[in-house]
Short mmCIF file of C-alpha atoms in Angstrom, two decimals:
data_model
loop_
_atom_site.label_atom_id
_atom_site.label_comp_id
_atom_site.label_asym_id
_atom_site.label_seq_id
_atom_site.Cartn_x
_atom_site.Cartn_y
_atom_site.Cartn_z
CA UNK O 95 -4.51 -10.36 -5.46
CA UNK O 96 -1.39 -9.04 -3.62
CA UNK O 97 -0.46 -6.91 -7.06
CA UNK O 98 -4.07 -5.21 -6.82
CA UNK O 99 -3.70 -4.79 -3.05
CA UNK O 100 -0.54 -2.94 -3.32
CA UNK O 101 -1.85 -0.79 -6.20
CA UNK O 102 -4.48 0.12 -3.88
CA UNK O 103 -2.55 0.89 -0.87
CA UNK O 104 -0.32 2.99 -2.74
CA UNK O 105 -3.45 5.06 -3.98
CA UNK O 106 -4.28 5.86 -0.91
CA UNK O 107 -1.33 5.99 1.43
CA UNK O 108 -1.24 10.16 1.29
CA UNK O 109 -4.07 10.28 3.28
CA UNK O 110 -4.28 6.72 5.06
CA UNK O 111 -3.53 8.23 8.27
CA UNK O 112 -6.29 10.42 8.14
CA UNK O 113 -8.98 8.83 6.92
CA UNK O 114 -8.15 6.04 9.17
CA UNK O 115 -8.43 8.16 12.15
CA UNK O 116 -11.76 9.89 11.43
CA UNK O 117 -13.52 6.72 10.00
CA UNK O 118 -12.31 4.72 13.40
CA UNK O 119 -13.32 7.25 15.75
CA UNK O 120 -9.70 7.16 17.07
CA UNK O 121 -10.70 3.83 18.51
CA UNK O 122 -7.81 2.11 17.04
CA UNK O 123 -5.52 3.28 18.99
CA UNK O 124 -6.88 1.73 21.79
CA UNK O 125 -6.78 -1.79 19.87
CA UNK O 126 -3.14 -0.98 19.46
CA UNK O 127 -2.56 -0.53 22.31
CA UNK O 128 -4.37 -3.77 23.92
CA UNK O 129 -2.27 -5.92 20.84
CA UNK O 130 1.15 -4.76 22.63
CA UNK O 131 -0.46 -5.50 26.02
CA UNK O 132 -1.14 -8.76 25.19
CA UNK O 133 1.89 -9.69 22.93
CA UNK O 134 3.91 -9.34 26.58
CA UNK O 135 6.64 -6.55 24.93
CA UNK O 136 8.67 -5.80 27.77
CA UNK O 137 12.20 -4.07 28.20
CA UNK O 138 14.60 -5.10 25.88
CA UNK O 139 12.50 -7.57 23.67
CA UNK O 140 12.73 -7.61 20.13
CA UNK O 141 9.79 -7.29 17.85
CA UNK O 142 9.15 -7.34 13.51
CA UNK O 143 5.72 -5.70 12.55
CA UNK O 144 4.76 -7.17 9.12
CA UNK O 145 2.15 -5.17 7.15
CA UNK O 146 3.49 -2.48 9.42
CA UNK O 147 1.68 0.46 7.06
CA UNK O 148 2.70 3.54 8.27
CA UNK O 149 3.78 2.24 11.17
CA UNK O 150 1.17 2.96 14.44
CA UNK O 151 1.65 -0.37 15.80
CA UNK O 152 5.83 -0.90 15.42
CA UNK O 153 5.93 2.41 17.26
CA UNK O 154 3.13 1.28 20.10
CA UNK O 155 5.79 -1.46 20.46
CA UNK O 156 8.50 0.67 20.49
CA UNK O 157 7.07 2.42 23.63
CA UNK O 158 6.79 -1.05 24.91
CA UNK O 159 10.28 -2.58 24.45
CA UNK O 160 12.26 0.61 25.19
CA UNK O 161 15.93 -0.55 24.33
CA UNK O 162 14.79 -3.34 22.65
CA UNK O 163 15.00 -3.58 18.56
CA UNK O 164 11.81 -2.94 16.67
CA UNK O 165 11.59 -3.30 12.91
CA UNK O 166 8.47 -2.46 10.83
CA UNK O 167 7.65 -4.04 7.55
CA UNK O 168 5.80 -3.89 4.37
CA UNK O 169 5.54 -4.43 0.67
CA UNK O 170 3.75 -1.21 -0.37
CA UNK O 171 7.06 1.05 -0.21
CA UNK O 172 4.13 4.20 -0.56
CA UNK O 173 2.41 3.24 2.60
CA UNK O 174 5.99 3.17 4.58
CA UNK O 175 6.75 6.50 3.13
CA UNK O 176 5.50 8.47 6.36
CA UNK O 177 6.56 6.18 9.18
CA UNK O 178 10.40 7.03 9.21
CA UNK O 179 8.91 10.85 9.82
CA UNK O 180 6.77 9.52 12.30
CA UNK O 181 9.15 8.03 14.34
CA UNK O 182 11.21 10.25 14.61
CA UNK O 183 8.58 13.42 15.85
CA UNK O 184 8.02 10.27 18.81
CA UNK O 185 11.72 10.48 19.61
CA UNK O 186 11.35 6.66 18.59
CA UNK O 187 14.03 4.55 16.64
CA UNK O 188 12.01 2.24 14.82
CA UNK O 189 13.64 0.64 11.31
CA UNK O 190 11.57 0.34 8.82
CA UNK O 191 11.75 -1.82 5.09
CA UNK O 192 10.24 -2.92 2.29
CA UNK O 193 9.13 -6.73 3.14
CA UNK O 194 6.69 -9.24 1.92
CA UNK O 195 5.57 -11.13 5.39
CA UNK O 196 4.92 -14.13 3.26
CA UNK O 197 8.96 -14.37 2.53
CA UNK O 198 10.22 -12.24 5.62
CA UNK O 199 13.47 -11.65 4.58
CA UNK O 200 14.95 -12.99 8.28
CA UNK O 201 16.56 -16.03 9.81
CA UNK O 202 14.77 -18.43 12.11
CA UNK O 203 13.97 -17.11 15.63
CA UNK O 204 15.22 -13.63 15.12
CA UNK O 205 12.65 -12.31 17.23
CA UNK O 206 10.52 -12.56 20.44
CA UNK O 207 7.47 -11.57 18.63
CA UNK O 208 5.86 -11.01 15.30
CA UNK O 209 3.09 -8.87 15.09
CA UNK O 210 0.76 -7.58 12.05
CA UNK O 211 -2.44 -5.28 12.14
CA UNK O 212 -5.72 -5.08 9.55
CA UNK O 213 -3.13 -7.11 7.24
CA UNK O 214 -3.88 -10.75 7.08
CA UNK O 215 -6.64 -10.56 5.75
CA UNK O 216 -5.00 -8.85 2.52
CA UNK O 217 -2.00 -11.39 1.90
CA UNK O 218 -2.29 -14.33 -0.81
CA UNK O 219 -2.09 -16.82 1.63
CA UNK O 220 -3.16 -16.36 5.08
CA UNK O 221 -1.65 -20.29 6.69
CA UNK O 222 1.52 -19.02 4.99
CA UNK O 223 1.71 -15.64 6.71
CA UNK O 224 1.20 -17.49 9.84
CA UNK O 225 3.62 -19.88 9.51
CA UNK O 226 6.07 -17.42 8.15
CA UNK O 227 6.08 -15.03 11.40
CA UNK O 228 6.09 -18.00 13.34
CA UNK O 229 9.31 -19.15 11.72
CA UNK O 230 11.18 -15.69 12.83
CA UNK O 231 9.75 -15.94 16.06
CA UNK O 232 11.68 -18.12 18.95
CA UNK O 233 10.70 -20.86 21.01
CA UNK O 234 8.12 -19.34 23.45
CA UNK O 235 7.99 -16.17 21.48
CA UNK O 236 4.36 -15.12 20.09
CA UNK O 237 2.60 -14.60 16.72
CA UNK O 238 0.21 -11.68 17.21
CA UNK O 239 -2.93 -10.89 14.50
CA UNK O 240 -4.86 -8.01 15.20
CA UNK O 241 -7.89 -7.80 12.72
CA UNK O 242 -11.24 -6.89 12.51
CA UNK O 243 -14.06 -9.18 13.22
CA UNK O 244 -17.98 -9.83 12.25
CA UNK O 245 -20.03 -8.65 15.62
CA UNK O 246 -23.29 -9.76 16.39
CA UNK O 247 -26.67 -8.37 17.39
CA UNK O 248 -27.78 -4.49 17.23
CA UNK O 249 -24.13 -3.48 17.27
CA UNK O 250 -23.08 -5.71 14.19
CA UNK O 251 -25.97 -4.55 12.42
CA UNK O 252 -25.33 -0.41 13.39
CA UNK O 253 -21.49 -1.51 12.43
CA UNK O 254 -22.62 -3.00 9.22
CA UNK O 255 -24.41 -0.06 7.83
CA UNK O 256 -21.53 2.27 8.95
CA UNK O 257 -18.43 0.08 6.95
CA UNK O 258 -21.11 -0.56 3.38
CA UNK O 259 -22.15 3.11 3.02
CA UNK O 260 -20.47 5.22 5.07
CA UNK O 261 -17.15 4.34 4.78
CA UNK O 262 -16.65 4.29 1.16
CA UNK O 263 -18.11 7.62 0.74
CA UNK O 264 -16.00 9.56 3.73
CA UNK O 265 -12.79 7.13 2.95
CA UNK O 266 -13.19 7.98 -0.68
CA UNK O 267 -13.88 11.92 -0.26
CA UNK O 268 -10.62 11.75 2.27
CA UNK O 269 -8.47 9.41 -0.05
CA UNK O 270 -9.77 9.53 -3.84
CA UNK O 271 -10.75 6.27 -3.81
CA UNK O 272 -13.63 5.17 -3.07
CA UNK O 273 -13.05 1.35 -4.36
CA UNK O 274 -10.58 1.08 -1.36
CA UNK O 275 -12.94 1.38 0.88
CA UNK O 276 -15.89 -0.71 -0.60
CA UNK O 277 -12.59 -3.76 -0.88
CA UNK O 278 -11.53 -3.20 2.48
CA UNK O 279 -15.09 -3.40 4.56
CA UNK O 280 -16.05 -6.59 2.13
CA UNK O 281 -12.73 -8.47 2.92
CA UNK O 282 -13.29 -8.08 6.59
CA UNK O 283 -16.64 -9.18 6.93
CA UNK O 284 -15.42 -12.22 4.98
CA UNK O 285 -12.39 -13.21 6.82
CA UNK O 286 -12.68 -15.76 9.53
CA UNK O 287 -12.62 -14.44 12.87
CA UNK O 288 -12.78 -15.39 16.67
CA UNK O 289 -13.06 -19.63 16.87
CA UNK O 290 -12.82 -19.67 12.80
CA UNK O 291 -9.34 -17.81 12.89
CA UNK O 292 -8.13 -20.43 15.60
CA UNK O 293 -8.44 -23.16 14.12
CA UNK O 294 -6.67 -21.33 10.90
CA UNK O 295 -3.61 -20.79 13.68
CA UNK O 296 -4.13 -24.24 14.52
CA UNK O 297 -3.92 -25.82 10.78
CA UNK O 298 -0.78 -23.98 10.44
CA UNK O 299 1.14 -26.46 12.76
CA UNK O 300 3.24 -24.15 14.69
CA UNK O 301 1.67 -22.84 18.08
CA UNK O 302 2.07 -24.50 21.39
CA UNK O 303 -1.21 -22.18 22.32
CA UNK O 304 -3.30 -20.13 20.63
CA UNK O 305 -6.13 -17.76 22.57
CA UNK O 306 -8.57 -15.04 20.94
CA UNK O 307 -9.26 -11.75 22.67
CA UNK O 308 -12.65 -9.63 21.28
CA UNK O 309 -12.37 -6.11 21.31
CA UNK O 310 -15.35 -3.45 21.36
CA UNK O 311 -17.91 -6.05 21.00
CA UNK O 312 -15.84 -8.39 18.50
CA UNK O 313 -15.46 -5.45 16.38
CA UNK O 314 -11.75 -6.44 16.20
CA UNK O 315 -9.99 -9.35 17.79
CA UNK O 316 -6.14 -10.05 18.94
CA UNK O 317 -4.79 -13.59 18.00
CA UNK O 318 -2.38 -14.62 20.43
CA UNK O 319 0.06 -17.82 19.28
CA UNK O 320 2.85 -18.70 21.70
CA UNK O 321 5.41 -20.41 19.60
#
């Protein structure tokens, strides 16, 4: 899967930013935002974002950690391409690198916290992912997922309609490919969220804690794991 995924990304990477920020309703940012809240990234910590994209979050937690060493990863080299530009417009020194965050390319407890947004859900092997950041992450440091979820009632089914017809038709006008955004609405109604991703963070062995935190009616979730 990760081969197609990449292809994919790459397609659409010219215009992820904004297609991603009409189709969200700018809405994301305030996820973001709530992610870095809850990962506790004060002064001075240190931080990897895996799946980093083109690179929202990493600089969210660059704001966050002032001094303190941010690095932003992914494997689709295409998708990083604007995030060095971005960072610097921000007046933000975030480093960025081509990195698969199921083989992070770190030592053991290199960092107070791991982070990675809308990208779970996309690697090969989700338990490895987990365990992975958790492995570059120190004692008392924390794993953080931030992905979207399945919500219930009216709102789940007005959300529904709006990710199976009319994202794929804006996302592919904006992006030129319309298959990207069919894939990417299918794999997150699929993908185990709230209680269902816990226990996933639980199976993978390697959290003292783990807590779930719904956002906009369980439209998207943050996964906290303290290490």
């Amino acid at each position: 899967m990760s081969v197609e995924v990449r292809r994919m990304f790459a397609s659409i990477a010219p215009r992820y930013d904004a297609a991603n920020e009409l189709l969200s309703l700018g809405i994301h940012k305030g996820w973001r935002r709530r992610a870095v809240e809850l990962a506790q990234a004060g002064p001075g910590k240190s931080v990897l974002d895996c799946a980093t994209g083109t690179g929202d979050l990493a600089l969210e937690f660059k704001r966050a950690v002032g001094p303190g060493e941010v690095i932003g990863t992914d494997f689709c080299a295409e998708m990083l391409q604007a995030a060095p530009g971005k960072s610097r417009r921000a007046g933000l020194r975030v480093e960025f690198a081509v990195a698969d965050a199921l083989a992070l390319p770190y030592p053991d407890a290199r960092f107070d916290i791991a982070s990675i947004a809308f990208g779970i859900r996309n690697v090969d092997d989700p338990l490895r992912c987990l365990r992975e950041m958790a492995r570059v992450v120190r004692d008392k440091g924390r794993v953080v997922v931030l992905e979207f979820g399945q919500p219930r009632g009216a709102f789940g089914a007005l959300f529904r309609f709006y990710s199976r017809s009319v994202m794929p038709v804006v996302g592919g006008l904006l992006t030129g490919n319309r298959a990207a955004y069919q894939y990417l609405p299918r794999t997150a109604a699929r993908f185990p969220a709230g209680e269902k991703f816990l226990e996933l963070m639980r199976e993978a062995g390697c959290f003292s804690s783990v807590e779930a935190h719904p956002l906009t009616f369980a439209t998207a979730w943050v996964y906290v794991g303290v290490k």
